[in-house]
Every structure is written in structure tokens, then in C-alpha cells.
Amino acid sequence: MKQDNAVLAALDLGSSKVSFLIAKVNRSSELLPDPLKNIEIVGIGVAPSFGVKQGVVIDIEATTEAIRKARREAELMAGLRVFETLVSLSGAHICSFDSKGMIAIKSKEVTAHDMERVIEAAKAVTVPSDRQVLHVIPREYRVDHQAGILNPIGMTGVRLEVVAHIVTGSQATIQNNLKTIERAGLKIKGIVMSQLATAKAVLSEDEKSLGVCVADVGAGSTHLIYYVNSSVAHMSQIGIGGNHFTQDIAIGLRTPQSSAENIKISKGYCMTVGISDEDTVEVEGVGGRKSRLIKKKDLAEIIEPRAEELIAFIGHDVEKSNLSPFLGSGIVLTGGGAHLGGLVEMAEYQLDYPVRLGLPKNLGGLMDSLKSGRFATVVGLLIHGWEEKLFVQVQNETGDSITPSVQMMADRLKNFFRELF
Ligand SMILES: Nc1ncnc2c1ncn2[C@@H]1O[C@H](COP(=O)(O)OP(=O)(O)OP(=O)(O)O)[C@@H](O)[C@H]1O
Ligand SMILES: [Mg+2]
């Protein structure tokens, strides 16, 4: 591979699917008008996930297998062997809080070294030994009495303070997740909170500056992150996700989970208003019974209370965060569950905030197959890797320099999705 090409890899362990992406980056083209287009996705691997529940690995064997499968798919598509990856982490074991740090400015002008020292001071809070610090995110700096500074380098003063958002997680749970990834033959290049990655994929700078909440409606749970004045202000989690809707439909219609999932995705709508009594949906029978027709309105009646519950929980979370007056850009719903018919409209009506569906930003290469909230986290990991220059070790399949042709990649992608659905 040429010197000016670097490679990024991203792995998201979701409750419904494991996804792995490989991207090439032209290091020397950072100043292009649309820099994200520099990240050229060349490999996509997605495998069903049965061993992850709400971000935590509950079956190491099954998850290792899913990671291997997703990795292999992506590698075949890219024509590259990848040995390292960035990974996302989520789960109820993760918590975050604000911490302050303060130092004396040595040479009367703030230097990069002072910034490192003040962050270290904020980090020096007592974190129990069974917890691991995942991120220290500066929210604002203060130089003497001046607050609200985003970058204090070069400023004159005697005292530098920082308010930082500290994210910690259970050491044992994190180690289990990482061990599973390493068992699949991948070294960990970096760990990123899933909410942070998701926000990088779906938010604009304007939204972060005006204040916004992102709710990633996944399979098992919903992960939230709040931005105020362009910095992270809060993160949380709600124990309801898309799978709860599927379960309700399976029970309500007495149909297998797989059929309930198909019905939800193809015909599901979460509001009964506006649905005609004439509209019908075919439902697969259980245990060899014949399929039958039901009213679409009856299906919406099953989905509606769960959607109202999820939105009410999001509303409570916003209230509890005390950030509701600062969310000028409202709420962005993403994740696979956000695609449920009518959910965005219902949230807007029930919460009285502007609400939009968040799709991952356009990167270069094979982005077309990833334009769904399901892939927001893994696409955001690539963006984070690019911002932080977290490039990974790779080898060409044959040991030679291989640059797969666009046609070859498109053919592989077509076959891959044909097998998946
Ligand atoms: N078009 C759609 N309409 C309704 N629901 C959908 C649609 N597409 C996907 N979903 C639902 O989204 C959920 C999967 O979302 P996603 O892929 O974001 O979850 P995940 O990342 O695997 O899980 P988690 O983030 O909870 O660990 C499933 O419950 C699925 O049924
Ligand atoms: Mg997810």
C-alpha cells in the first residue's frame, strides 16, 4: 500500500447485529471541500448477533463467531486483512459525570502542556478500582475569571480550570467485551462510547452548538447523548428498543418472532389515526396453521402503546437531565428502531421539540448500503478514527499491493446482501 493511503477499521457489537467496516483514507487530501469523502469505505461485514444484550457480551463463543464472520466479509470485499479495530462500547454499566480540574499556568500563557495537566487534574477524581475511565471530554475551560472558553491555548492568565465530562464503565464487563474481540483475532486500536460515535455520524456542528439530544433506538435499548454549546453534557440509556415492538407484535398476533419482525418493518406504523379500516396485512400462522389477513389498524393498535412508552421515557430522560431549555435543535432519532413508521412524527407531537430522523453522514466508497440509522454507530467510529488518526495495521490478501476495483467491490457487495436477506 502506498505511503499516503491509510486504513481505518470499525466494529460495533449491537444486540441485533455485529457490523465491521474497513475504509481507506488518503492522508494528503484532508483539505478537500468535503473532507468526509476522503474516508472511502471499501469493506462492509454484517453478521446477526445472538450473544450481545444491551451492549454487554452474554455469550463469548457466539459473539466471537459473529465478529469473525463480519470481519471476513469485510476483508473479502476490501481485499485486505485487518488486524486491529476501533470498537464501540455501551451498556447500563457505563455512567458519566462532570468533574473539575484546576492548575496554575506556569509561563503566564496557556500551552498544550497546561491543557494536558488540567485534564489530568480533572481525571484525578476517585474512581473505584472496579471501574475504568473511558473518556475525559472537556466541556469548557476557564482562564482566571473568564468562563466558556473552548480553546484556551495562547491565553494569558494565572489559573486554568476545566469542566470535563468523565465516562467510566465496569472494568470486568469492558474486559469481557474486549476479550471477545481479541478472540476473533483483532487487536483493539481504541474504545469509543457508542453514543459519541453515533453523534459524530448524524449531527451537524450547528445542531451541537444550538443544543441537541440524540436517541439511538437500537434492538435492546435506546442510548442518549446530549450536546450543549458544542460539547457533551450528558449521556444515558433507556431499556426499550426495537425488539420490544417485535415481541409485542408476536404476542398480539400470535405469530413467530421472525414474521413479527418482517411485519413491523414492512407494514408497521405506530399511530392508529389516519389508517383506513380497509387496509389489511397478511400474518403468518404458528405451527403450520394457515396465514391470515388482519387489519393494519389492529397492528398499529399493538404498536402504539409501546411507541408512546418509549417516547415518554425519552421525555422523562430529557426532564431529568435538566437540559431541556438548552435543546434548541431538539431531538434526533436514529438507530434501526427509529425507522418505525410514524415514530418521528409521534415524538415531535408528544415531546413538543423539533424531531428528525438521523442517518449517517455521507462518506466515500460503499456508503449507499449504510444509509440507515442501524449503521450510525459504526460509521461514526470511522469518523472518530479519521479525526484522531487511529489508523490500523493491514496486509493485502496476497501480500501484494491490492487495490480492489470498484466493479469487483460492487459485485461482492451485491452477493453479500443477497445472502443476508
Ligand atoms: N425499517 C424499520 N422499521 C422498524 N424497525 C426497524 C426497521 N429497521 C430496523 N428496525 C429495528 O431496529 C432494531 C435494530 O436496530 P440497530 O441495528 O440499531 O440495533 P443494534 O445496534 O443491533 O442494537 P443495540 O444498539 O440495542 O445494541 C431491531 O429491533 C429492528 O427490528
Ligand atoms: Mg446500536
XYZ file of C-alpha atoms and ligand atoms in Angstrom:
453
model
C 0.000 0.000 0.000
C 1.237 3.469 -0.855
C 2.518 5.715 1.932
C -0.273 8.287 1.551
C -3.017 5.679 1.999
C -4.033 4.678 5.497
C -6.721 2.284 6.686
C -9.450 2.621 9.311
C -11.470 -0.234 10.813
C -14.594 -0.053 12.985
C -16.524 -2.709 14.905
C -19.938 -2.261 16.529
C -21.305 -5.065 18.711
C -25.047 -4.456 18.598
C -27.799 -6.561 20.161
C -29.177 -7.405 16.716
C -26.078 -7.386 14.502
C -22.302 -7.172 14.555
C -21.009 -4.738 11.942
C -17.463 -4.232 10.757
C -16.256 -1.585 8.314
C -12.936 -1.071 6.548
C -12.102 2.280 4.950
C -9.168 3.724 3.102
C -8.085 7.293 3.709
C -5.969 9.446 1.520
C -3.862 11.209 4.147
C -2.843 14.025 1.877
C -6.346 15.175 0.853
C -7.599 16.485 4.181
C -8.291 19.916 2.800
C -10.849 18.816 0.215
C -14.172 20.733 0.324
C -15.961 17.675 1.755
C -13.282 16.010 3.894
C -15.525 13.109 4.940
C -15.445 11.928 1.331
C -11.760 11.102 1.996
C -12.944 8.179 4.043
C -13.577 5.653 1.324
C -15.438 2.626 2.647
C -14.052 -0.455 0.893
C -15.367 -3.309 3.046
C -18.643 -3.989 4.874
C -19.397 -7.031 7.018
C -22.625 -7.599 8.932
C -23.496 -10.740 10.901
C -26.563 -11.463 13.053
C -25.743 -11.125 16.739
C -27.099 -13.582 19.299
C -24.563 -13.132 22.080
C -24.914 -9.422 22.927
C -27.596 -7.990 25.177
C -27.874 -4.258 25.735
C -24.235 -3.713 24.785
C -22.865 -6.486 27.011
C -21.470 -9.783 25.714
C -23.511 -12.591 27.289
C -22.185 -15.386 25.046
C -18.483 -15.088 24.200
C -18.484 -18.040 21.761
C -21.455 -16.830 19.682
C -20.179 -13.258 19.582
C -16.649 -14.298 18.585
C -18.167 -16.243 15.690
C -20.293 -13.267 14.595
C -17.236 -10.957 14.709
C -15.184 -13.440 12.657
C -17.951 -13.632 10.055
C -18.408 -9.857 9.791
C -14.644 -9.317 9.650
C -14.154 -11.935 6.932
C -16.957 -10.462 4.800
C -15.478 -7.001 5.031
C -11.947 -8.251 4.356
C -13.036 -10.188 1.273
C -14.799 -7.135 -0.053
C -11.821 -4.891 0.597
C -9.140 -7.362 -0.458
C -7.294 -6.612 2.785
C -6.525 -8.450 6.024
C -7.167 -6.235 9.044
C -5.590 -6.927 12.441
C -6.782 -4.011 14.536
C -10.014 -2.130 15.017
C -11.779 0.694 16.801
C -14.701 -0.582 18.892
C -17.792 0.967 20.390
C -18.966 0.312 23.932
C -22.372 0.746 25.502
C -24.437 -0.706 28.316
C -26.091 0.067 31.609
C -22.708 -0.320 33.382
C -21.490 2.916 31.810
C -22.002 6.175 33.645
C -20.800 9.721 33.163
C -20.439 12.820 35.347
C -18.817 16.263 35.337
C -15.509 16.838 37.105
C -13.416 19.997 37.585
C -9.656 20.382 37.344
C -7.509 23.401 38.184
C -3.804 24.241 37.741
C -1.527 27.278 37.888
C -0.408 28.467 34.438
C 3.393 28.160 34.557
C 4.535 30.598 31.889
C 1.560 33.030 32.174
C 0.354 31.873 28.748
C -1.615 28.617 28.326
C 0.334 25.933 26.451
C -0.672 22.482 25.136
C 1.173 21.018 28.115
C -1.023 23.061 30.526
C -4.094 21.655 28.788
C -2.825 18.096 29.375
C -2.086 18.896 33.027
C -5.505 20.391 33.697
C -7.234 17.378 32.100
C -5.120 15.097 34.310
C -6.246 17.141 37.318
C -9.920 16.680 36.326
C -9.264 12.967 35.903
C -7.883 12.688 39.406
C -11.343 12.127 40.901
C -11.694 8.984 42.922
C -12.863 6.328 40.521
C -13.498 2.960 42.247
C -10.916 0.315 41.339
C -13.512 -1.855 39.562
C -14.281 0.947 37.104
C -12.331 2.109 34.074
C -12.189 5.681 32.737
C -13.205 5.565 29.056
C -13.304 9.242 28.111
C -12.450 12.616 29.572
C -14.285 15.127 27.396
C -13.513 18.819 28.084
C -16.773 20.826 28.220
C -15.343 24.279 28.873
C -12.176 25.963 30.110
C -11.817 28.974 32.406
C -8.801 31.260 32.474
C -8.851 33.219 35.756
C -12.448 34.518 35.858
C -13.326 34.156 32.214
C -15.616 31.154 31.618
C -16.970 29.451 28.469
C -13.622 29.123 26.663
C -13.411 26.274 24.156
C -9.689 26.524 23.330
C -7.526 28.458 25.819
C -4.140 27.919 24.099
C -2.178 31.182 23.973
C -4.398 32.984 26.514
C -2.806 34.935 29.347
C -3.660 34.276 32.994
C -2.502 32.654 36.194
C -5.116 29.943 36.732
C -6.533 27.441 34.240
C -9.668 25.433 35.049
C -11.572 22.818 33.093
C -15.011 21.280 33.456
C -14.738 17.819 31.931
C -17.283 15.073 31.355
C -15.847 11.786 32.617
C -17.196 8.498 31.265
C -16.485 5.295 33.196
C -17.540 1.665 32.814
C -17.323 -1.593 34.725
C -13.828 -2.992 34.236
C -14.988 -6.627 34.205
C -17.714 -6.021 31.601
C -15.379 -3.985 29.389
C -12.710 -6.689 29.634
C -15.230 -9.372 28.605
C -16.226 -7.372 25.537
C -12.601 -6.733 24.595
C -11.578 -10.340 25.225
C -14.298 -11.493 22.837
C -12.993 -9.171 20.126
C -9.412 -10.300 20.681
C -10.505 -13.947 20.474
C -11.754 -13.129 16.985
C -8.174 -12.111 16.109
C -8.496 -8.341 16.322
C -6.389 -6.028 18.463
C -8.124 -3.020 19.992
C -6.972 0.254 18.462
C -9.316 2.349 20.592
C -12.577 2.287 22.536
C -15.326 4.835 21.902
C -18.636 5.200 23.741
C -21.314 4.186 21.255
C -23.270 7.429 21.846
C -20.225 9.536 20.955
C -19.674 7.604 17.747
C -23.356 7.794 16.809
C -23.421 11.562 17.367
C -20.390 12.002 15.080
C -22.268 10.197 12.323
C -25.599 12.019 12.497
C -25.119 15.530 13.932
C -24.103 18.753 12.249
C -21.880 21.300 14.015
C -24.827 23.740 14.111
C -27.008 21.269 15.976
C -24.290 20.650 18.576
C -23.838 24.347 19.058
C -27.597 25.058 19.440
C -28.099 22.082 21.767
C -29.460 18.694 20.792
C -30.280 15.229 22.111
C -29.584 12.120 20.024
C -31.604 8.995 20.865
C -30.212 5.845 19.223
C -33.126 3.384 19.234
C -31.336 0.045 18.952
C -32.623 -3.501 19.257
C -32.423 -3.954 23.016
C -32.169 -0.411 24.321
C -32.042 3.287 23.456
C -28.838 5.253 24.029
C -28.966 9.007 24.514
C -26.379 11.768 24.316
C -26.902 15.491 24.862
C -24.816 18.331 23.390
C -24.964 21.879 24.722
C -22.713 24.682 23.416
C -20.928 22.196 21.142
C -19.853 19.897 23.943
C -21.133 16.696 25.520
C -23.344 17.498 28.500
C -24.910 14.150 29.433
C -25.314 10.505 28.376
C -27.909 7.947 29.433
C -29.718 4.774 28.449
C -33.324 3.527 28.356
C -34.156 -0.183 28.453
C -36.560 -0.152 25.494
C -35.550 -0.840 21.889
C -36.947 -2.122 18.602
C -37.126 -5.733 19.806
C -39.804 -4.833 22.341
C -42.070 -3.821 19.445
C -41.373 -7.118 17.673
C -42.175 -9.068 20.826
C -45.478 -7.190 21.293
C -46.457 -7.950 17.693
C -45.507 -11.642 18.044
C -47.665 -11.978 21.161
C -50.505 -9.763 19.927
C -50.835 -11.509 16.569
C -49.752 -14.977 17.756
C -47.105 -15.167 15.058
C -43.399 -16.219 15.154
C -40.803 -13.547 16.034
C -39.328 -13.640 12.529
C -42.710 -12.966 10.953
C -43.474 -10.258 13.548
C -40.142 -8.595 12.659
C -40.996 -8.646 8.928
C -44.468 -7.246 9.528
C -43.101 -4.479 11.764
C -40.500 -3.419 9.191
C -42.718 -3.639 6.107
C -46.136 -2.580 7.435
C -45.656 -1.307 10.975
C -46.991 2.140 11.841
C -47.118 3.447 15.384
C -50.241 5.646 15.178
C -53.775 4.450 14.554
C -55.024 7.829 13.304
C -55.201 8.087 9.552
C -55.149 4.326 8.873
C -58.128 3.158 6.836
C -60.269 0.282 8.149
C -59.909 -1.326 4.731
C -56.097 -1.759 4.847
C -55.017 -5.327 5.630
C -51.755 -7.190 6.343
C -51.008 -10.896 5.866
C -49.862 -12.677 9.046
C -48.012 -15.998 9.041
C -49.688 -18.670 11.231
C -47.922 -20.585 14.040
C -47.294 -24.365 13.967
C -48.299 -24.955 10.363
C -51.579 -23.029 10.587
C -52.664 -21.079 7.517
C -51.698 -17.440 7.168
C -54.494 -14.893 7.692
C -55.348 -11.289 6.935
C -55.613 -8.718 9.724
C -56.495 -5.033 9.691
C -53.490 -2.694 9.503
C -55.234 -0.602 12.139
C -55.193 -3.561 14.579
C -51.443 -3.872 14.007
C -50.991 -0.165 14.792
C -53.037 -0.651 17.978
C -50.467 -3.185 19.166
C -47.504 -0.940 18.322
C -48.920 2.385 19.557
C -48.692 1.905 23.372
C -45.043 0.760 23.174
C -44.148 3.744 20.976
C -45.882 6.073 23.438
C -43.976 4.421 26.288
C -40.613 4.800 24.532
C -41.277 8.461 23.734
C -42.484 9.144 27.291
C -39.235 7.601 28.601
C -37.218 9.846 26.275
C -39.249 12.823 27.560
C -38.511 11.849 31.190
C -34.832 11.491 30.391
C -34.764 14.991 28.897
C -36.522 16.382 32.002
C -34.185 14.522 34.359
C -31.115 15.827 32.526
C -32.170 19.434 33.330
C -31.047 20.317 29.823
C -34.480 20.847 28.266
C -34.111 24.676 27.995
C -30.854 24.229 26.050
C -32.015 21.879 23.281
C -32.534 24.464 20.543
C -32.096 21.830 17.825
C -34.472 19.408 19.518
C -34.089 15.666 19.219
C -32.546 13.409 16.582
C -33.827 9.831 16.490
C -31.519 7.249 14.943
C -30.717 3.514 15.198
C -32.753 0.850 13.393
C -35.732 1.336 15.706
C -36.106 4.987 14.669
C -37.240 3.805 11.211
C -40.523 2.527 12.611
C -43.306 4.184 10.606
C -44.651 7.317 12.319
C -42.185 7.334 15.256
C -40.540 10.657 14.365
C -43.932 12.346 13.889
C -45.266 10.902 17.136
C -42.169 12.040 19.056
C -42.483 15.546 17.655
C -46.152 15.706 18.665
C -45.705 14.145 22.114
C -42.465 15.891 23.150
C -43.043 19.287 21.556
C -39.483 19.523 20.210
C -38.345 19.541 16.607
C -37.516 15.884 15.867
C -35.781 14.437 12.817
C -34.520 11.035 11.675
C -30.706 10.855 11.859
C -28.988 8.978 9.047
C -25.202 8.558 8.920
C -23.339 11.304 7.048
C -22.128 10.548 3.562
C -18.659 9.074 3.441
C -16.983 7.967 0.234
C -16.969 4.458 -1.272
C -19.686 1.941 -0.479
C -21.827 4.325 1.562
C -25.109 3.520 -0.240
C -25.613 0.285 1.708
C -25.092 2.037 5.038
C -27.677 4.814 4.780
C -29.745 3.613 7.722
C -29.798 4.542 11.387
C -28.718 0.932 12.053
C -25.220 1.840 10.884
C -24.887 5.247 12.554
C -22.601 3.942 15.338
C -20.185 2.022 13.124
C -19.972 4.871 10.569
C -19.361 7.312 13.453
C -16.489 5.125 14.640
C -14.811 5.574 11.252
C -15.235 9.353 11.517
C -13.720 9.274 15.022
C -10.801 7.156 13.751
C -10.184 9.648 10.975
C -10.338 12.662 13.325
C -7.936 11.070 15.804
C -5.730 9.458 13.127
C -6.276 5.995 14.591
C -5.121 4.066 11.531
C -4.824 0.282 11.724
C -2.378 -2.407 10.631
C -3.373 -4.232 7.458
C -1.975 -6.692 4.984
C -3.037 -7.360 1.433
C -4.698 -10.764 0.925
C -1.781 -11.965 -1.173
C 0.932 -9.931 0.448
C 0.997 -7.774 -2.709
C -0.381 -4.320 -3.083
C -4.049 -4.844 -3.973
C -6.452 -2.081 -4.823
C -9.814 -3.740 -5.480
C -11.629 -2.280 -8.458
C -14.927 -0.526 -7.893
C -16.699 -3.175 -10.053
C -15.202 -6.009 -8.002
C -16.338 -4.378 -4.762
C -19.829 -3.725 -6.133
C -20.175 -7.411 -7.184
C -19.052 -8.625 -3.773
C -21.441 -6.251 -2.045
C -24.354 -7.440 -4.209
C -23.638 -11.099 -3.345
C -23.221 -10.254 0.308
C -26.630 -8.556 0.625
C -28.297 -11.303 -1.462
C -27.056 -13.841 1.123
C -28.055 -11.705 4.067
C -31.733 -11.164 3.174
N -37.497 -0.191 8.960
C -37.594 -0.498 10.255
N -38.741 -0.266 10.931
C -38.857 -0.568 12.238
N -37.872 -1.126 12.974
C -36.711 -1.390 12.345
C -36.502 -1.087 10.978
N -35.233 -1.457 10.643
C -34.692 -1.968 11.771
N -35.568 -1.935 12.790
C -35.368 -2.415 14.164
O -34.207 -1.827 14.686
C -33.617 -2.700 15.654
C -32.156 -2.865 15.336
O -31.564 -1.605 15.373
P -29.985 -1.457 15.430
O -29.375 -2.230 14.308
O -29.697 -0.008 15.527
O -29.697 -2.192 16.817
P -28.313 -2.738 17.402
O -27.276 -1.705 17.208
O -28.040 -4.101 16.864
O -28.722 -2.916 18.932
P -28.289 -2.112 20.258
O -27.842 -0.756 19.826
O -29.542 -2.097 21.089
O -27.228 -2.941 20.878
C -34.376 -4.031 15.570
O -35.280 -4.132 16.642
C -35.107 -3.901 14.238
O -36.331 -4.599 14.258
Mg -26.658 0.003 18.266
